[in-house]
Coordinates of C-alpha atoms in Angstrom, one line a residue:
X1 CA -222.3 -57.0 198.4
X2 CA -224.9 -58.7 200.0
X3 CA -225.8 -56.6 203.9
X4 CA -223.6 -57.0 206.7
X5 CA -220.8 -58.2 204.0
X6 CA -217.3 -56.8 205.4
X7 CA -215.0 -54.7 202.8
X8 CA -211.6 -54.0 203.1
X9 CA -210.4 -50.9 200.6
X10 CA -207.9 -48.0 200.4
X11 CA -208.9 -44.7 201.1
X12 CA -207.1 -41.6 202.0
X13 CA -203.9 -43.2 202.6
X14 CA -205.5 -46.3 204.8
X15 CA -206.7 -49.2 204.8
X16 CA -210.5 -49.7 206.0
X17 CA -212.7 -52.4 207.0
X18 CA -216.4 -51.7 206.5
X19 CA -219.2 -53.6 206.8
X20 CA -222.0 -53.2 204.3
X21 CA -224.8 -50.6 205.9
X22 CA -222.3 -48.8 207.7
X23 CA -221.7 -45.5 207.0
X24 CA -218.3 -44.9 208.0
X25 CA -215.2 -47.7 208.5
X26 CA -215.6 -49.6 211.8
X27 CA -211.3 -49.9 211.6
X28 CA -208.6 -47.8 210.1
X29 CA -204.9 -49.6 209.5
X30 CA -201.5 -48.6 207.7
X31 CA -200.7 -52.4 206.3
X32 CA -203.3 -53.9 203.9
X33 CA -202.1 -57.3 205.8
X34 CA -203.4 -56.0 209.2
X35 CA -206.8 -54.3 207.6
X36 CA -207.4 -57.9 205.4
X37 CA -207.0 -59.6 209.0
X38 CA -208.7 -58.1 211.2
X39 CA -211.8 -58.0 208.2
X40 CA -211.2 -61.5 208.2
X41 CA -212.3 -61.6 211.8
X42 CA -215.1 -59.3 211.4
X43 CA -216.7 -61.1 208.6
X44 CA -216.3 -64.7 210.7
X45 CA -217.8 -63.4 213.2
X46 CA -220.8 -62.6 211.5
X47 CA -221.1 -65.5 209.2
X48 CA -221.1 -63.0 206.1
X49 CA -218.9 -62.6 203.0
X50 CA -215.3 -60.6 203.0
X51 CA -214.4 -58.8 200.0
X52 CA -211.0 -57.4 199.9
X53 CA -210.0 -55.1 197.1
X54 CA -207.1 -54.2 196.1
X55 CA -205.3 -50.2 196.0
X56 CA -207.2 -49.2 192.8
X57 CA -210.3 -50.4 193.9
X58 CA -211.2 -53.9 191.4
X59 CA -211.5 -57.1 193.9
X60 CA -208.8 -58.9 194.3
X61 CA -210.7 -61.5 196.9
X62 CA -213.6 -62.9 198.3
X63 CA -213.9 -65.1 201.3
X64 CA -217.2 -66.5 202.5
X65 CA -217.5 -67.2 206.5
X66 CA -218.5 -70.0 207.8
X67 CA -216.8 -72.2 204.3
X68 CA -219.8 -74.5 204.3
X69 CA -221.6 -71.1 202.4
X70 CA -219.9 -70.7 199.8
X71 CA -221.8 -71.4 196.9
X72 CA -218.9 -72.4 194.5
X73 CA -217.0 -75.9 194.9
X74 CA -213.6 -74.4 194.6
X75 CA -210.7 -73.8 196.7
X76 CA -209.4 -70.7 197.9

């Protein structure tokens, strides 16, 4: 992840956003849905990357904020 990217993962039971650098989560949630939005509004905020993974940890996503970075020409 490139810094200041924002991560949303399972640990210990929760859902966490994180951006890169940070040593601990800056949010905790119960529902992946909640933690993938508000990482969603984290990472738009700072014009950076937001990589959510899924429960066992591989990525299932990656969304690039603002769009117009994102290097590849595909949708979603």
């Amino acid at each position: 992840m490139a810094k200041g990217d924002v991560e949303t993962y399972h640990e210990d039971g929760q859902w966490k956003n994180k951006p890169e650098g940070n040593e601990r989560a800056s949010s905790t949630h119960d529902v992946k849905a909640d933690a993938q939005a508000q990482g969603r509004e984290m990472a738009a905020d700072r014009g950076v990357e937001h990589v959510i993974k899924k429960q066992d940890g591989t990525i299932g996503e990656k969304n690039t904020y603002p769009r117009s970075r994102d290097p590849r020409d595909i949708e979603g």
